[in-house]
Each structure stands twice: as C-alpha cells, then as structure tokens.
C-alpha cells in the first residue's frame, strides 16, 4: 500500500524482537523515530535506548491512548528531544469494554503532525 501511494519510498523491514543490542543498529540512521509499539516494556526500552544514545535526534512517542472518550486530555508534551503524545495516563479500560481504537488514531495523527513540525524545523509557538 505504501509503495502504491509513493513509488519512491524506500521500505526496509526487520523481523526481529527489539532489544537494547539492536535498536540503534536498526534505527540509528533515521532522522527521527516515531514510536508505535504496544508493550510498555518495549516502549520504555526503545525510548531509553534512543535518548541514551546521545545521537541528538528526536523521538515521538505515544502514551495512554487506548479506548475512547476523554479527547480533551490528549496533548503533546515535549521534554528535550522526546515528544510524548497522548493523555499521559496509566488508566486501562475495563475488560468488558473490548478493543477500541479511536484514541489510537487520534494520537497517531498527532505524532505525524509533531514529526512534521520537527522535520520542517518549525517551532510550535511560531507556526504560520
């Protein structure tokens, strides 16, 4: 689908489990990393390894986005070269609620927007 949208895109896949020893090997050449993993442990490892590498590059992550509702709580927070999009909550849905993705889509769009601001060199407060 991605190459149908843009035939000039270069896609490189890796069928591996991420761990501290391979994160920078896989992602180290990227200009900006957008985190999109489900497991909290993997998310933490990815962010900590990326920021700990001192590569000076940005990472845009997501936090607390499962379920539905509470859209006013969703925001982007910048901390150094880390941007975290979401409601920044550890609350989980009741098991009976099932899987729902409206907030996931909202935060994914927010992550894309934050990445564009960074890549285009625009300061949030001075957007045209």
Coordinates of N, CA and C in Angstrom, one line a residue:
X1 N 0.8 -1.2 0.0 CA 0.0 0.0 0.0 C 0.9 1.3 0.0
X2 N 1.9 1.3 0.8 CA 2.8 2.5 0.9 C 3.5 2.7 -0.5
X3 N 4.0 1.7 -1.1 CA 4.6 1.9 -2.4 C 3.6 2.3 -3.5
X4 N 2.4 1.9 -3.3 CA 1.3 2.3 -4.3 C 1.1 3.8 -4.1
X5 N 1.1 4.3 -2.9 CA 0.9 5.7 -2.6 C 2.1 6.5 -3.1
X6 N 3.3 6.0 -2.8 CA 4.5 6.7 -3.2 C 5.6 5.7 -3.7
X7 N 5.7 5.6 -5.0 CA 6.6 4.6 -5.5 C 8.1 4.9 -5.2
X8 N 8.4 6.1 -4.7 CA 9.8 6.5 -4.4 C 10.2 6.2 -3.0
X9 N 9.2 5.7 -2.2 CA 9.5 5.4 -0.8 C 10.4 4.1 -0.7
X10 N 11.3 4.2 0.2 CA 12.2 3.0 0.5 C 11.8 2.4 1.8
X11 N 11.4 1.1 1.8 CA 10.9 0.4 3.0 C 11.9 -0.7 3.3
X12 N 12.4 -0.7 4.5 CA 13.3 -1.8 4.9 C 12.7 -2.4 6.2
X13 N 12.4 -3.7 6.1 CA 11.8 -4.4 7.2 C 12.8 -5.3 7.9
X14 N 12.5 -5.5 9.2 CA 13.3 -6.3 10.1 C 12.4 -7.2 10.9
X15 N 12.5 -8.5 10.7 CA 11.7 -9.4 11.5 C 12.6 -9.9 12.7
X16 N 12.6 -9.0 13.7 CA 13.4 -9.3 14.9 C 12.6 -8.8 16.1
X17 N 13.0 -9.3 17.3 CA 12.5 -8.7 18.6 C 13.4 -7.6 19.0
X18 N 12.9 -6.4 19.2 CA 13.7 -5.3 19.6 C 14.3 -5.6 21.0
X19 N 15.6 -5.3 21.1 CA 16.3 -5.3 22.4 C 17.4 -4.3 22.4
X20 N 18.0 -4.0 23.5 CA 19.0 -2.9 23.7 C 20.1 -3.1 22.7
X21 N 20.4 -4.3 22.3 CA 21.6 -4.5 21.4 C 21.3 -4.2 19.9
X22 N 20.0 -4.2 19.5 CA 19.7 -4.0 18.1 C 19.0 -2.7 17.8
X23 N 18.5 -1.9 18.7 CA 17.7 -0.8 18.5 C 18.5 0.3 17.6
X24 N 19.7 0.6 18.0 CA 20.4 1.6 17.3 C 20.9 1.1 16.0
X25 N 21.2 -0.2 15.9 CA 21.6 -0.8 14.6 C 20.5 -0.7 13.6
X26 N 19.2 -0.9 14.1 CA 18.1 -0.9 13.1 C 17.7 0.6 12.8
X27 N 17.6 1.4 13.8 CA 17.0 2.8 13.7 C 18.0 3.9 13.7
X28 N 19.3 3.6 13.9 CA 20.3 4.7 14.1 C 20.5 5.7 13.0
X29 N 20.2 5.3 11.8 CA 20.4 6.2 10.6 C 19.2 7.1 10.4
X30 N 18.1 6.8 11.1 CA 16.9 7.6 10.8 C 17.0 9.0 11.4
X31 N 16.4 10.0 10.7 CA 16.4 11.4 11.2 C 15.5 11.6 12.4
X32 N 14.5 10.8 12.5 CA 13.5 11.0 13.6 C 12.8 9.6 13.8
X33 N 12.6 9.2 15.0 CA 12.0 7.9 15.3 C 10.6 8.2 15.8
X34 N 9.6 7.5 15.2 CA 8.2 7.6 15.7 C 7.9 6.2 16.3
X35 N 7.7 6.2 17.6 CA 7.4 5.0 18.4 C 6.0 4.6 18.2
X36 N 5.8 3.3 17.9 CA 4.4 2.8 17.8 C 4.3 1.4 18.2
X37 N 4.8 1.1 19.4 CA 4.7 -0.3 19.9 C 3.7 -0.4 21.1
X38 N 3.2 -1.5 21.3 CA 2.1 -1.7 22.3 C 2.6 -2.0 23.7
X39 N 3.6 -2.8 23.8 CA 4.1 -3.3 25.1 C 4.8 -2.2 25.8
X40 N 4.4 -1.9 27.1 CA 5.0 -0.8 27.8 C 6.5 -1.0 28.0
X41 N 7.0 -2.3 28.2 CA 8.4 -2.6 28.4 C 9.2 -2.3 27.2
X42 N 8.6 -2.6 26.0 CA 9.3 -2.4 24.7 C 9.4 -0.9 24.5
X43 N 8.3 -0.2 24.8 CA 8.2 1.3 24.6 C 9.3 2.0 25.4
X44 N 9.4 1.6 26.7 CA 10.4 2.1 27.6 C 11.8 1.9 27.1
X45 N 12.0 0.6 26.7 CA 13.4 0.3 26.2 C 13.7 1.1 25.0
X46 N 12.8 1.2 24.1 CA 13.1 2.0 22.8 C 13.4 3.4 23.1
X47 N 12.6 4.1 24.0 CA 12.8 5.5 24.3 C 14.1 5.7 25.1
X48 N 14.3 4.8 26.1 CA 15.5 5.0 26.9 C 16.8 4.7 26.1
X49 N 16.7 3.7 25.2 CA 17.9 3.4 24.4 C 18.2 4.6 23.4
X50 N 17.1 5.1 22.8 CA 17.2 6.1 21.8 C 17.8 7.4 22.4
X51 N 17.2 7.8 23.5 CA 17.7 9.0 24.2 C 19.0 8.8 24.8
X52 N 19.3 7.6 25.3 CA 20.6 7.3 25.9 C 21.8 7.3 24.9
X53 N 21.4 7.1 23.6 CA 22.5 7.0 22.6 C 23.2 8.4 22.4
X54 N 22.6 9.4 22.8 CA 23.1 10.8 22.7 C 23.3 11.1 21.2
X55 N 22.4 10.6 20.3 CA 22.5 10.9 18.9 C 21.9 12.2 18.5
X56 N 21.3 12.9 19.5 CA 20.7 14.2 19.2 C 19.5 14.3 18.3
X57 N 19.0 13.1 18.1 CA 17.8 13.0 17.2 C 16.5 12.9 18.0
X58 N 15.4 13.3 17.4 CA 14.1 13.3 18.1 C 13.5 11.9 18.1
X59 N 12.6 11.7 19.1 CA 11.7 10.5 19.1 C 10.3 11.0 19.5
X60 N 9.3 10.6 18.8 CA 8.0 11.0 19.0 C 7.2 9.7 19.5
X61 N 6.8 9.7 20.7 CA 6.2 8.5 21.3 C 4.7 8.8 21.7
X62 N 4.0 7.7 22.1 CA 2.6 7.8 22.5 C 2.5 7.2 23.9
X63 N 1.5 7.7 24.6 CA 1.3 7.2 25.9 C -0.2 7.3 26.3
X64 N -0.8 6.2 26.9 CA -2.1 6.3 27.4 C -3.2 6.6 26.4
X65 N -3.3 5.7 25.4 CA -4.2 6.1 24.3 C -5.3 5.1 24.0
X66 N -5.3 4.0 24.7 CA -6.3 3.0 24.5 C -7.7 3.5 24.8
X67 N -8.7 2.9 24.1 CA -10.1 3.2 24.5 C -10.7 4.3 23.7
X68 N -11.6 5.0 24.3 CA -12.5 6.0 23.7 C -12.7 7.2 24.7
X69 N -13.2 8.3 24.2 CA -13.6 9.4 25.0 C -12.4 10.2 25.6
X70 N -12.6 11.1 26.5 CA -11.6 11.9 27.1 C -10.7 12.6 26.1
X71 N -11.2 13.0 25.0 CA -10.3 13.6 23.9 C -9.7 14.9 24.4
X72 N -10.3 15.6 25.3 CA -9.7 16.9 25.8 C -8.4 16.6 26.6
X73 N -8.2 15.4 27.0 CA -7.0 15.0 27.8 C -5.8 14.7 26.9
X74 N -6.0 14.6 25.6 CA -4.9 14.2 24.7 C -4.1 15.5 24.3
X75 N -2.8 15.4 24.5 CA -1.9 16.5 24.2 C -0.5 16.0 23.9
X76 N 0.3 16.9 23.3 CA 1.7 16.6 23.1 C 2.5 17.3 24.1
X77 N 3.5 16.6 24.7 CA 4.4 17.2 25.6 C 5.8 17.0 25.2
X78 N 6.6 18.1 25.1 CA 8.0 18.0 24.7 C 8.9 18.0 25.9
X79 N 9.8 17.1 25.9 CA 10.8 17.0 27.0 C 12.2 16.8 26.3
X80 N 12.9 17.8 26.1 CA 14.2 17.7 25.4 C 13.9 17.3 23.9
X81 N 14.5 16.2 23.5 CA 14.2 15.7 22.2 C 13.2 14.6 22.1
X82 N 12.4 14.5 23.2 CA 11.3 13.5 23.3 C 10.0 14.2 23.2
X83 N 9.1 13.8 22.4 CA 7.7 14.3 22.3 C 6.8 13.1 22.7
X84 N 6.0 13.3 23.7 CA 5.0 12.2 24.1 C 3.6 12.7 23.8
X85 N 2.9 12.0 22.9 CA 1.5 12.3 22.6 C 0.6 11.4 23.3
X86 N -0.5 11.9 23.8 CA -1.5 11.0 24.5 C -2.1 11.7 25.7
X87 N -2.7 10.9 26.6 CA -3.3 11.5 27.8 C -2.4 11.3 29.0
X88 N -1.3 10.7 28.7 CA -0.2 10.5 29.8 C -0.8 9.8 31.0
X89 N -1.7 8.9 30.8 CA -2.4 8.2 31.9 C -2.0 6.8 31.9
X90 N -2.1 6.2 33.0 CA -1.9 4.7 33.1 C -3.2 4.0 33.3
X91 N -4.3 4.7 33.2 CA -5.6 4.0 33.4 C -5.8 3.1 32.2
X92 N -6.4 1.9 32.5 CA -6.7 1.0 31.5 C -8.2 0.8 31.4
X93 N -8.7 0.3 30.3 CA -10.1 0.1 30.1 C -10.6 -1.1 30.9
X94 N -11.8 -1.0 31.3 CA -12.4 -2.3 31.9 C -12.4 -3.4 30.8
X95 N -12.1 -4.6 31.2 CA -12.0 -5.7 30.3 C -13.2 -5.8 29.4
X96 N -14.4 -5.5 30.0 CA -15.7 -5.7 29.2 C -15.8 -4.7 28.1
X97 N -14.9 -3.6 28.1 CA -15.0 -2.6 27.0 C -14.5 -3.1 25.7
X98 N -13.7 -4.1 25.7 CA -13.1 -4.7 24.4 C -12.1 -3.7 23.8
X99 N -11.6 -4.1 22.7 CA -10.6 -3.3 22.0 C -11.2 -2.2 21.2
X100 N -10.7 -1.0 21.4 CA -11.2 0.2 20.7 C -10.1 1.1 20.3
X101 N -10.2 1.7 19.1 CA -9.0 2.4 18.6 C -9.2 3.9 18.3
X102 N -10.3 4.5 18.6 CA -10.4 6.0 18.2 C -9.3 6.8 18.7
X103 N -8.9 6.6 19.9 CA -7.8 7.5 20.5 C -6.5 7.1 19.9
X104 N -6.3 5.8 19.5 CA -5.1 5.4 18.9 C -4.9 6.2 17.6
X105 N -6.0 6.3 16.8 CA -5.9 7.0 15.5 C -5.6 8.5 15.8
X106 N -6.3 9.1 16.8 CA -6.0 10.5 17.1 C -4.6 10.8 17.4
X107 N -4.0 9.9 18.3 CA -2.6 10.1 18.7 C -1.7 9.8 17.5
X108 N -2.0 8.9 16.7 CA -1.1 8.6 15.5 C -1.1 9.8 14.6
X109 N -2.2 10.5 14.4 CA -2.2 11.7 13.6 C -1.4 12.8 14.3
X110 N -1.6 12.9 15.6 CA -0.8 13.9 16.4 C 0.7 13.6 16.3
X111 N 1.1 12.3 16.4 CA 2.5 12.0 16.2 C 3.0 12.4 14.8
X112 N 2.2 12.2 13.8 CA 2.6 12.6 12.5 C 2.8 14.1 12.4
X113 N 1.9 14.8 13.0 CA 1.9 16.3 13.0 C 3.2 16.8 13.7
X114 N 3.4 16.2 14.9 CA 4.6 16.6 15.6 C 5.9 16.3 14.8
X115 N 5.9 15.1 14.2 CA 7.1 14.8 13.4 C 7.3 15.8 12.2
X116 N 6.2 16.2 11.6 CA 6.4 17.2 10.5 C 6.9 18.5 11.0
X117 N 6.4 18.9 12.2 CA 6.9 20.2 12.8 C 8.4 20.1 13.0
X118 N 8.8 19.0 13.5 CA 10.3 18.8 13.8 C 11.1 18.8 12.5
X119 N 10.6 18.0 11.6 CA 11.4 17.8 10.3 C 11.4 19.1 9.5
X120 N 10.4 19.9 9.6 CA 10.3 21.1 8.8 C 10.9 22.3 9.6
X121 N 11.4 22.0 10.8 CA 12.1 23.0 11.6 C 11.2 24.1 12.2
X122 N 10.0 23.8 12.4 CA 9.0 24.8 12.9 C 8.9 24.7 14.4
X123 N 9.0 25.8 15.0 CA 8.8 25.9 16.5 C 7.3 26.0 16.7
X124 N 6.7 25.2 17.6 CA 5.3 25.1 17.9 C 4.7 26.5 18.1
X125 N 5.3 27.4 18.8 CA 4.7 28.6 19.2 C 4.8 29.6 18.0
X126 N 5.6 29.3 17.0 CA 5.7 30.3 15.9 C 5.2 29.7 14.6
X127 N 4.3 28.8 14.6 CA 3.7 28.3 13.4 C 3.0 29.3 12.6
X128 N 3.1 29.3 11.3 CA 2.3 30.3 10.5 C 0.8 30.1 10.6

